[in-house]
Amino acid sequence: MNRTQDLISECGSQYTQSEFDPNDNRWDDWEAGEDEIPSDMQCLFCPSVFQSAGEVFHHGRQNHGFDFASARLAHKLDFYQCVKLINYLRRRQTEAPCQETESFSIQGTEPFFEDDSYLQPVLEDDALLFAFEDVFNFANSEFSIRSACSDRMSILRWQHRKKLAAAEARALAAEKQLEEYRTLVRQNFYDPLLPGEGASSAVDNEEPEVEKADYYFQSYAQIDIHEQMLKDTVRTESYRDFIEGNPDFFKGKIVLDVGCGTGILSMFAARAGAQRVFAVDNSDIIHKAERNVKDNVMDDKITFIKGKVEEIKLPVEKVDIIVSEWMGYFLLFEAMLDSVLLAKDRFLAPNGILCPNYCQILLAGFSDQELVNDKLTYWDDVYGFQMDGMKEMVYRDALVDTLSSDAVITTATSIKDLPLMEINSAALDFQSPFEIKATKTGLLHGLVGYFDTLFTTGEETCLNWKEASECGIAPTKSDVNEIDNEIIKQRLLSNASGKPVAFTTGPSGVLPTHWKQTLFLFREPLEVETDMVIKGQLKCQKHTLNPRELVIEIKGQLLDRDCSVLKKIDQTFILA
């Protein structure tokens, strides 16, 4: 086995030995023709032709005043941006042939960098497009192997690249069709939040005829999602501590459990002394919940109703307590709170309790190079290929992941307080200003959103910051030292041991939750120093195509200590 074959074997290549065997007769069938690697490379500014990419760029620097290499480094151009720049100059030269330029320069923000049509080669078989990456070392691993291979290996590479370029062009053309398809799926398979015109006003215990696929509710029919939630001890034990730690609230009361799932909250309520519990869910998991209740001999207290809370009728006019675990990523994802608020308006007695009844969405800044490497740098070299196009999805989609408390390098601030007994669904689309201050010097990679949940009554209980921290509630003021002795007033219920019941999903929590945190990754990290301020606006609203998804717009500025603007932030994220 020769050195080329050794290299292929060491790298675990999928190619067989015959594909690189110089004695393989199948190579004799190949004839130079349309797939032959072109070697002539035309200047970007004039008709001059060269034999290497290095010569092209040297000529451009010496004769046309444009240093391609320096421009790439100065503006941190990636592979695809370099392709767009080459094709822009090609098109420019085609439209005005043989015109010398006195001094061509770029700012790195030109519109053609955002125009994917410039990924399409202007010159057929433009050899420069396939050679310049060698000069700039865009794909080390691929070219280190290729440099050790024979000319025939290079031919295979060339053929593969031509196919890849054609595939990318087809992908661009198909992108619009894909979005239209996704729109069609959302319109036909996602459930509406509220009953449509002509919807039934009542649902009995028999399973209704399903006229169309109900994506959201059926996703909760699977066991794994309920297992994950039950094993989240922060979540489940907080509800247990609230319900069973306050039996005086539940003894003899009528309870409504919205989105009952496995029935765990209903069983907590029954065990705490509730007279009757109505457990509502529109997912098929409700049939398993009925079995769970029978197995625990609680079916005399718990009645199950399958259907949407917007449509059902209860055998009673009002209930004393509504319990529900409705929270989603970034608190509002999945829009289940809309259903809980509607249930409050329809069924809760005037002096009733909604539990939990106070939530708060918080925002902070984070620095986590390991996460950035995992989510972004990975795409720089995927088995020897650059996949920068995938990075756009990372910048567009809000990430759901867990940060360590050390990753947070700014103060935290509340961007939305939700006193659930007082608000309605219209308040769930919101726009809030925010201001956070850097507590460390470093790279700010993005913002992290999370929420705190409180179980409260109408009676005020005083907590200082230490007690709040023990409850899992993170301080939100800009300088904890200045307010350490201040009193925060929260109307918190206690568990059996007298400890207030509340929990956080933030990085400061003792244990991570299944909600994790929601991360908004900046396209460019911000270099911050202690006491620098990030000030801006966050807008959160339901997606127009699927209202269970969220569209989150973040606009802001990084200010230095003298309040001068250093950088601007303007990104839109989808939490789907």
Short mmCIF file of N, CA, C and O in Angstrom, two decimals, residues 211-318:
data_model
loop_
_atom_site.label_atom_id
_atom_site.label_comp_id
_atom_site.label_asym_id
_atom_site.label_seq_id
_atom_site.Cartn_x
_atom_site.Cartn_y
_atom_site.Cartn_z
N GLU A 211 -60.61 15.22 13.28
CA GLU A 211 -60.79 15.56 11.87
C GLU A 211 -59.48 15.92 11.21
O GLU A 211 -59.36 15.84 10.00
N LYS A 212 -58.50 16.36 11.98
CA LYS A 212 -57.19 16.67 11.40
C LYS A 212 -56.12 16.42 12.46
O LYS A 212 -56.39 16.37 13.65
N ALA A 213 -54.87 16.27 11.99
CA ALA A 213 -53.78 15.99 12.92
C ALA A 213 -53.60 17.15 13.88
O ALA A 213 -53.62 18.30 13.50
N ASP A 214 -53.43 16.83 15.17
CA ASP A 214 -53.25 17.85 16.19
C ASP A 214 -51.83 17.71 16.74
O ASP A 214 -51.59 17.00 17.71
N TYR A 215 -50.92 18.38 16.09
CA TYR A 215 -49.49 18.17 16.33
C TYR A 215 -49.11 18.42 17.79
O TYR A 215 -48.43 17.62 18.41
N TYR A 216 -49.54 19.55 18.30
CA TYR A 216 -49.09 19.95 19.64
C TYR A 216 -49.52 18.98 20.71
O TYR A 216 -48.72 18.48 21.50
N PHE A 217 -50.81 18.66 20.76
CA PHE A 217 -51.31 17.82 21.84
C PHE A 217 -50.79 16.39 21.73
O PHE A 217 -50.48 15.75 22.74
N GLN A 218 -50.70 15.88 20.51
CA GLN A 218 -50.23 14.51 20.36
C GLN A 218 -48.76 14.36 20.73
O GLN A 218 -48.30 13.28 21.06
N SER A 219 -48.00 15.47 20.65
CA SER A 219 -46.61 15.37 21.08
C SER A 219 -46.49 15.06 22.56
O SER A 219 -45.48 14.53 23.02
N TYR A 220 -47.56 15.37 23.32
CA TYR A 220 -47.56 15.08 24.76
C TYR A 220 -48.15 13.71 25.08
O TYR A 220 -48.36 13.38 26.23
N ALA A 221 -48.42 12.92 24.05
CA ALA A 221 -48.91 11.56 24.28
C ALA A 221 -47.76 10.58 24.52
O ALA A 221 -47.98 9.44 24.90
N GLN A 222 -46.53 11.02 24.28
CA GLN A 222 -45.37 10.14 24.42
C GLN A 222 -44.87 10.13 25.86
O GLN A 222 -44.92 11.15 26.55
N ILE A 223 -44.34 9.00 26.27
CA ILE A 223 -43.94 8.84 27.68
C ILE A 223 -42.68 9.63 28.02
O ILE A 223 -42.52 10.12 29.14
N ASP A 224 -41.76 9.79 27.05
CA ASP A 224 -40.46 10.36 27.38
C ASP A 224 -40.55 11.79 27.88
O ASP A 224 -39.85 12.19 28.81
N ILE A 225 -41.44 12.58 27.31
CA ILE A 225 -41.55 13.98 27.73
C ILE A 225 -42.08 14.08 29.17
O ILE A 225 -41.65 14.92 29.96
N HIS A 226 -42.99 13.17 29.55
CA HIS A 226 -43.52 13.19 30.92
C HIS A 226 -42.50 12.64 31.91
O HIS A 226 -42.41 13.13 33.04
N GLU A 227 -41.73 11.67 31.47
CA GLU A 227 -40.66 11.15 32.34
C GLU A 227 -39.65 12.26 32.63
O GLU A 227 -39.20 12.42 33.78
N GLN A 228 -39.30 13.03 31.60
CA GLN A 228 -38.35 14.13 31.78
C GLN A 228 -38.88 15.16 32.77
O GLN A 228 -38.15 15.64 33.64
N MET A 229 -40.16 15.49 32.66
CA MET A 229 -40.73 16.50 33.56
C MET A 229 -40.83 15.98 34.99
O MET A 229 -40.55 16.72 35.95
N LEU A 230 -41.24 14.72 35.16
CA LEU A 230 -41.37 14.17 36.51
C LEU A 230 -40.01 14.05 37.19
O LEU A 230 -39.89 14.24 38.41
N LYS A 231 -38.97 13.74 36.41
CA LYS A 231 -37.63 13.61 36.98
C LYS A 231 -36.97 14.95 37.25
O LYS A 231 -35.90 15.00 37.86
N ASP A 232 -37.60 16.03 36.80
CA ASP A 232 -37.12 17.37 37.12
C ASP A 232 -37.58 17.67 38.55
O ASP A 232 -38.69 18.13 38.79
N THR A 233 -36.71 17.41 39.50
CA THR A 233 -37.11 17.52 40.91
C THR A 233 -37.38 18.97 41.32
O THR A 233 -38.20 19.21 42.22
N VAL A 234 -36.69 19.91 40.71
CA VAL A 234 -36.96 21.32 41.02
C VAL A 234 -38.41 21.64 40.70
O VAL A 234 -39.13 22.25 41.51
N ARG A 235 -38.86 21.22 39.55
CA ARG A 235 -40.24 21.46 39.11
C ARG A 235 -41.23 20.70 39.97
O ARG A 235 -42.13 21.27 40.59
N THR A 236 -41.09 19.37 40.01
CA THR A 236 -42.11 18.52 40.63
C THR A 236 -42.18 18.72 42.13
O THR A 236 -43.28 18.78 42.71
N GLU A 237 -41.04 18.84 42.79
CA GLU A 237 -41.05 18.99 44.25
C GLU A 237 -41.56 20.37 44.67
O GLU A 237 -42.12 20.52 45.76
N SER A 238 -41.38 21.38 43.81
CA SER A 238 -41.93 22.70 44.14
C SER A 238 -43.45 22.64 44.16
O SER A 238 -44.10 23.18 45.07
N TYR A 239 -44.04 21.99 43.16
CA TYR A 239 -45.50 21.85 43.14
C TYR A 239 -45.97 21.00 44.32
O TYR A 239 -46.97 21.33 44.97
N ARG A 240 -45.26 19.91 44.59
CA ARG A 240 -45.63 19.07 45.74
C ARG A 240 -45.56 19.85 47.05
O ARG A 240 -46.46 19.79 47.89
N ASP A 241 -44.45 20.63 47.22
CA ASP A 241 -44.27 21.38 48.46
C ASP A 241 -45.36 22.43 48.62
O ASP A 241 -45.85 22.68 49.74
N PHE A 242 -45.74 23.07 47.49
CA PHE A 242 -46.80 24.06 47.58
C PHE A 242 -48.13 23.41 47.94
O PHE A 242 -48.83 23.85 48.86
N ILE A 243 -48.50 22.34 47.24
CA ILE A 243 -49.82 21.73 47.43
C ILE A 243 -49.92 21.02 48.78
O ILE A 243 -50.82 21.30 49.59
N GLU A 244 -48.99 20.12 49.05
CA GLU A 244 -49.09 19.33 50.27
C GLU A 244 -48.60 20.10 51.49
O GLU A 244 -48.91 19.73 52.62
N GLY A 245 -47.85 21.18 51.25
CA GLY A 245 -47.40 22.00 52.37
C GLY A 245 -48.45 23.01 52.81
O GLY A 245 -48.25 23.71 53.82
N ASN A 246 -49.54 23.12 52.08
CA ASN A 246 -50.61 24.07 52.42
C ASN A 246 -51.97 23.37 52.38
O ASN A 246 -52.84 23.74 51.58
N PRO A 247 -52.17 22.35 53.19
CA PRO A 247 -53.42 21.60 53.15
C PRO A 247 -54.65 22.45 53.49
O PRO A 247 -55.76 22.14 53.04
N ASP A 248 -54.44 23.54 54.25
CA ASP A 248 -55.58 24.40 54.60
C ASP A 248 -56.20 25.03 53.35
O ASP A 248 -57.40 25.33 53.34
N PHE A 249 -55.38 25.23 52.32
CA PHE A 249 -55.89 25.82 51.09
C PHE A 249 -56.68 24.79 50.28
O PHE A 249 -57.55 25.17 49.49
N PHE A 250 -56.36 23.51 50.45
CA PHE A 250 -56.93 22.48 49.57
C PHE A 250 -58.05 21.66 50.23
O PHE A 250 -58.84 21.05 49.52
N LYS A 251 -58.06 21.62 51.55
CA LYS A 251 -59.03 20.78 52.24
C LYS A 251 -60.46 21.18 51.87
O LYS A 251 -60.89 22.32 52.06
N GLY A 252 -61.20 20.26 51.30
CA GLY A 252 -62.59 20.46 50.94
C GLY A 252 -62.81 21.33 49.72
O GLY A 252 -63.96 21.68 49.42
N LYS A 253 -61.75 21.67 48.98
CA LYS A 253 -61.88 22.59 47.85
C LYS A 253 -62.05 21.83 46.53
O LYS A 253 -61.73 20.64 46.41
N ILE A 254 -62.53 22.56 45.54
CA ILE A 254 -62.68 22.03 44.19
C ILE A 254 -61.51 22.58 43.36
O ILE A 254 -61.29 23.80 43.31
N VAL A 255 -60.80 21.68 42.72
CA VAL A 255 -59.55 22.04 42.02
C VAL A 255 -59.67 21.70 40.54
O VAL A 255 -60.21 20.63 40.18
N LEU A 256 -59.15 22.55 39.70
CA LEU A 256 -59.04 22.30 38.26
C LEU A 256 -57.58 22.18 37.90
O LEU A 256 -56.78 23.09 38.17
N ASP A 257 -57.19 21.06 37.30
CA ASP A 257 -55.82 20.82 36.85
C ASP A 257 -55.80 20.96 35.33
O ASP A 257 -56.33 20.11 34.60
N VAL A 258 -55.20 22.04 34.83
CA VAL A 258 -55.18 22.33 33.39
C VAL A 258 -53.92 21.71 32.77
O VAL A 258 -52.80 22.06 33.14
N GLY A 259 -54.12 20.79 31.81
CA GLY A 259 -52.99 20.09 31.21
C GLY A 259 -52.42 19.09 32.19
O GLY A 259 -51.24 19.13 32.56
N CYS A 260 -53.26 18.14 32.61
CA CYS A 260 -52.91 17.28 33.76
C CYS A 260 -51.79 16.29 33.46
O CYS A 260 -51.16 15.79 34.39
N GLY A 261 -51.53 15.95 32.19
CA GLY A 261 -50.47 15.01 31.88
C GLY A 261 -50.67 13.67 32.55
O GLY A 261 -51.72 13.03 32.40
N THR A 262 -49.71 13.23 33.34
CA THR A 262 -49.80 11.93 34.03
C THR A 262 -50.72 11.97 35.23
O THR A 262 -50.96 10.94 35.86
N GLY A 263 -51.19 13.16 35.61
CA GLY A 263 -52.09 13.28 36.76
C GLY A 263 -51.39 13.55 38.07
O GLY A 263 -52.02 13.53 39.13
N ILE A 264 -50.09 13.87 38.04
CA ILE A 264 -49.33 14.00 39.27
C ILE A 264 -49.83 15.15 40.13
O ILE A 264 -49.98 15.02 41.36
N LEU A 265 -50.16 16.30 39.53
CA LEU A 265 -50.63 17.43 40.33
C LEU A 265 -52.02 17.16 40.88
O LEU A 265 -52.34 17.56 42.02
N SER A 266 -52.84 16.47 40.11
CA SER A 266 -54.18 16.11 40.60
C SER A 266 -54.08 15.20 41.81
O SER A 266 -54.84 15.35 42.79
N MET A 267 -53.16 14.25 41.77
CA MET A 267 -52.98 13.34 42.91
C MET A 267 -52.40 14.06 44.12
O MET A 267 -52.77 13.76 45.26
N PHE A 268 -51.49 15.02 43.90
CA PHE A 268 -51.01 15.84 45.02
C PHE A 268 -52.20 16.56 45.67
O PHE A 268 -52.31 16.60 46.92
N ALA A 269 -53.08 17.15 44.85
CA ALA A 269 -54.22 17.90 45.38
C ALA A 269 -55.17 17.00 46.14
O ALA A 269 -55.68 17.37 47.22
N ALA A 270 -55.42 15.81 45.61
CA ALA A 270 -56.31 14.87 46.30
C ALA A 270 -55.70 14.44 47.62
O ALA A 270 -56.40 14.33 48.63
N ARG A 271 -54.40 14.20 47.62
CA ARG A 271 -53.74 13.79 48.85
C ARG A 271 -53.71 14.92 49.87
O ARG A 271 -53.63 14.69 51.09
N ALA A 272 -53.77 16.17 49.39
CA ALA A 272 -53.79 17.32 50.31
C ALA A 272 -55.18 17.61 50.85
O ALA A 272 -55.35 18.52 51.67
N GLY A 273 -56.20 16.84 50.39
CA GLY A 273 -57.53 16.97 50.98
C GLY A 273 -58.57 17.61 50.09
O GLY A 273 -59.66 17.94 50.56
N ALA A 274 -58.27 17.81 48.80
CA ALA A 274 -59.27 18.40 47.91
C ALA A 274 -60.52 17.53 47.86
O ALA A 274 -60.45 16.30 47.85
N GLN A 275 -61.68 18.19 47.80
CA GLN A 275 -62.94 17.45 47.73
C GLN A 275 -63.12 16.81 46.35
O GLN A 275 -63.56 15.67 46.24
N ARG A 276 -62.79 17.56 45.30
CA ARG A 276 -62.94 17.07 43.94
C ARG A 276 -61.89 17.74 43.06
O ARG A 276 -61.63 18.94 43.20
N VAL A 277 -61.28 16.97 42.16
CA VAL A 277 -60.30 17.50 41.21
C VAL A 277 -60.78 17.16 39.80
O VAL A 277 -61.09 15.99 39.51
N PHE A 278 -60.85 18.17 38.95
CA PHE A 278 -61.16 17.97 37.54
C PHE A 278 -59.86 18.10 36.75
O PHE A 278 -59.26 19.18 36.73
N ALA A 279 -59.44 16.99 36.15
CA ALA A 279 -58.17 16.94 35.43
C ALA A 279 -58.46 16.99 33.93
O ALA A 279 -59.11 16.09 33.39
N VAL A 280 -57.93 18.03 33.26
CA VAL A 280 -58.22 18.26 31.85
C VAL A 280 -56.95 18.12 31.02
O VAL A 280 -55.90 18.68 31.38
N ASP A 281 -57.03 17.40 29.92
CA ASP A 281 -55.92 17.32 28.97
C ASP A 281 -56.48 16.91 27.61
O ASP A 281 -57.42 16.10 27.54
N ASN A 282 -55.90 17.45 26.55
CA ASN A 282 -56.35 17.11 25.20
C ASN A 282 -55.47 16.07 24.54
O ASN A 282 -55.67 15.71 23.38
N SER A 283 -54.45 15.59 25.26
CA SER A 283 -53.56 14.57 24.73
C SER A 283 -54.03 13.18 25.16
O SER A 283 -54.71 13.01 26.18
N ASP A 284 -53.64 12.17 24.39
CA ASP A 284 -54.01 10.80 24.75
C ASP A 284 -53.35 10.32 26.03
O ASP A 284 -53.70 9.25 26.55
N ILE A 285 -52.41 11.10 26.57
CA ILE A 285 -51.79 10.72 27.84
C ILE A 285 -52.83 10.67 28.95
O ILE A 285 -52.63 10.01 29.98
N ILE A 286 -53.97 11.30 28.74
CA ILE A 286 -55.00 11.34 29.78
C ILE A 286 -55.50 9.94 30.11
O ILE A 286 -55.89 9.65 31.25
N HIS A 287 -55.46 9.03 29.14
CA HIS A 287 -55.90 7.66 29.41
C HIS A 287 -54.93 6.94 30.36
O HIS A 287 -55.34 6.13 31.19
N LYS A 288 -53.64 7.27 30.25
CA LYS A 288 -52.66 6.72 31.19
C LYS A 288 -52.84 7.34 32.57
O LYS A 288 -52.66 6.68 33.59
N ALA A 289 -53.19 8.64 32.58
CA ALA A 289 -53.42 9.31 33.86
C ALA A 289 -54.59 8.68 34.60
O ALA A 289 -54.54 8.51 35.83
N GLU A 290 -55.65 8.33 33.87
CA GLU A 290 -56.79 7.66 34.50
C GLU A 290 -56.35 6.35 35.15
O GLU A 290 -56.79 6.01 36.26
N ARG A 291 -55.50 5.60 34.46
CA ARG A 291 -54.99 4.34 35.01
C ARG A 291 -54.16 4.61 36.27
O ARG A 291 -54.27 3.88 37.28
N ASN A 292 -53.32 5.68 36.22
CA ASN A 292 -52.50 6.02 37.39
C ASN A 292 -53.38 6.33 38.61
O ASN A 292 -53.07 5.92 39.73
N VAL A 293 -54.45 7.05 38.39
CA VAL A 293 -55.34 7.42 39.49
C VAL A 293 -56.05 6.20 40.07
O VAL A 293 -56.19 6.05 41.29
N LYS A 294 -56.51 5.31 39.20
CA LYS A 294 -57.16 4.08 39.68
C LYS A 294 -56.19 3.22 40.46
O LYS A 294 -56.55 2.64 41.49
N ASP A 295 -54.95 3.11 39.97
CA ASP A 295 -53.95 2.30 40.66
C ASP A 295 -53.66 2.84 42.06
O ASP A 295 -53.24 2.08 42.95
N ASN A 296 -53.86 4.14 42.26
CA ASN A 296 -53.62 4.75 43.56
C ASN A 296 -54.91 5.02 44.34
O ASN A 296 -54.90 5.77 45.32
N VAL A 297 -56.01 4.41 43.86
CA VAL A 297 -57.31 4.46 44.54
C VAL A 297 -57.74 5.90 44.83
O VAL A 297 -58.13 6.24 45.95
N MET A 298 -57.63 6.74 43.82
CA MET A 298 -58.07 8.13 43.96
C MET A 298 -59.14 8.48 42.95
O MET A 298 -59.48 9.66 42.79
N ASP A 299 -59.69 7.49 42.25
CA ASP A 299 -60.66 7.77 41.20
C ASP A 299 -61.99 8.26 41.76
O ASP A 299 -62.84 8.74 41.00
N ASP A 300 -62.20 8.18 43.08
CA ASP A 300 -63.42 8.73 43.66
C ASP A 300 -63.32 10.24 43.85
O ASP A 300 -64.34 10.91 44.07
N LYS A 301 -62.10 10.79 43.74
CA LYS A 301 -61.90 12.22 43.93
C LYS A 301 -61.51 12.95 42.65
O LYS A 301 -61.64 14.17 42.57
N ILE A 302 -60.96 12.23 41.66
CA ILE A 302 -60.41 12.86 40.46
C ILE A 302 -61.23 12.45 39.25
O ILE A 302 -61.40 11.26 38.97
N THR A 303 -61.73 13.43 38.52
CA THR A 303 -62.51 13.21 37.31
C THR A 303 -61.74 13.75 36.12
O THR A 303 -61.27 14.90 36.14
N PHE A 304 -61.61 12.92 35.09
CA PHE A 304 -60.85 13.32 33.90
C PHE A 304 -61.78 13.79 32.79
O PHE A 304 -62.84 13.20 32.55
N ILE A 305 -61.36 14.85 32.12
CA ILE A 305 -62.10 15.40 30.98
C ILE A 305 -61.12 15.61 29.84
O ILE A 305 -60.18 16.39 29.96
N LYS A 306 -61.34 14.90 28.74
CA LYS A 306 -60.44 15.03 27.59
C LYS A 306 -60.96 16.12 26.66
O LYS A 306 -62.09 16.10 26.22
N GLY A 307 -60.09 17.07 26.34
CA GLY A 307 -60.47 18.16 25.45
C GLY A 307 -59.66 19.41 25.75
O GLY A 307 -58.84 19.44 26.67
N LYS A 308 -59.89 20.43 24.95
CA LYS A 308 -59.24 21.71 25.18
C LYS A 308 -60.00 22.50 26.23
O LYS A 308 -61.24 22.52 26.23
N VAL A 309 -59.28 23.17 27.09
CA VAL A 309 -59.92 23.91 28.18
C VAL A 309 -60.78 25.04 27.63
O VAL A 309 -61.71 25.52 28.28
N GLU A 310 -60.46 25.47 26.39
CA GLU A 310 -61.27 26.51 25.75
C GLU A 310 -62.66 26.01 25.37
O GLU A 310 -63.57 26.81 25.15
N GLU A 311 -62.82 24.67 25.28
CA GLU A 311 -64.06 24.12 24.74
C GLU A 311 -64.88 23.31 25.73
O GLU A 311 -66.07 23.12 25.54
N ILE A 312 -64.26 22.82 26.78
CA ILE A 312 -64.94 21.90 27.69
C ILE A 312 -66.01 22.58 28.53
O ILE A 312 -66.04 23.81 28.65
N LYS A 313 -66.89 21.76 29.12
CA LYS A 313 -67.82 22.20 30.16
C LYS A 313 -67.52 21.40 31.42
O LYS A 313 -67.29 20.19 31.35
N LEU A 314 -67.51 22.09 32.55
CA LEU A 314 -67.33 21.42 33.83
C LEU A 314 -68.69 21.16 34.46
O LEU A 314 -69.64 21.91 34.23
N PRO A 315 -68.79 20.10 35.26
CA PRO A 315 -70.06 19.83 35.97
C PRO A 315 -70.31 20.81 37.12
O PRO A 315 -71.33 20.70 37.80
N VAL A 316 -69.38 21.73 37.36
CA VAL A 316 -69.58 22.77 38.37
C VAL A 316 -69.40 24.12 37.70
O VAL A 316 -68.76 24.24 36.65
N GLU A 317 -69.97 25.15 38.29
CA GLU A 317 -69.87 26.48 37.69
C GLU A 317 -68.51 27.10 37.93
O GLU A 317 -67.92 27.70 37.03
N LYS A 318 -67.98 26.96 39.17
CA LYS A 318 -66.71 27.58 39.50
C LYS A 318 -65.85 26.62 40.31
O LYS A 318 -66.36 25.68 40.94
#
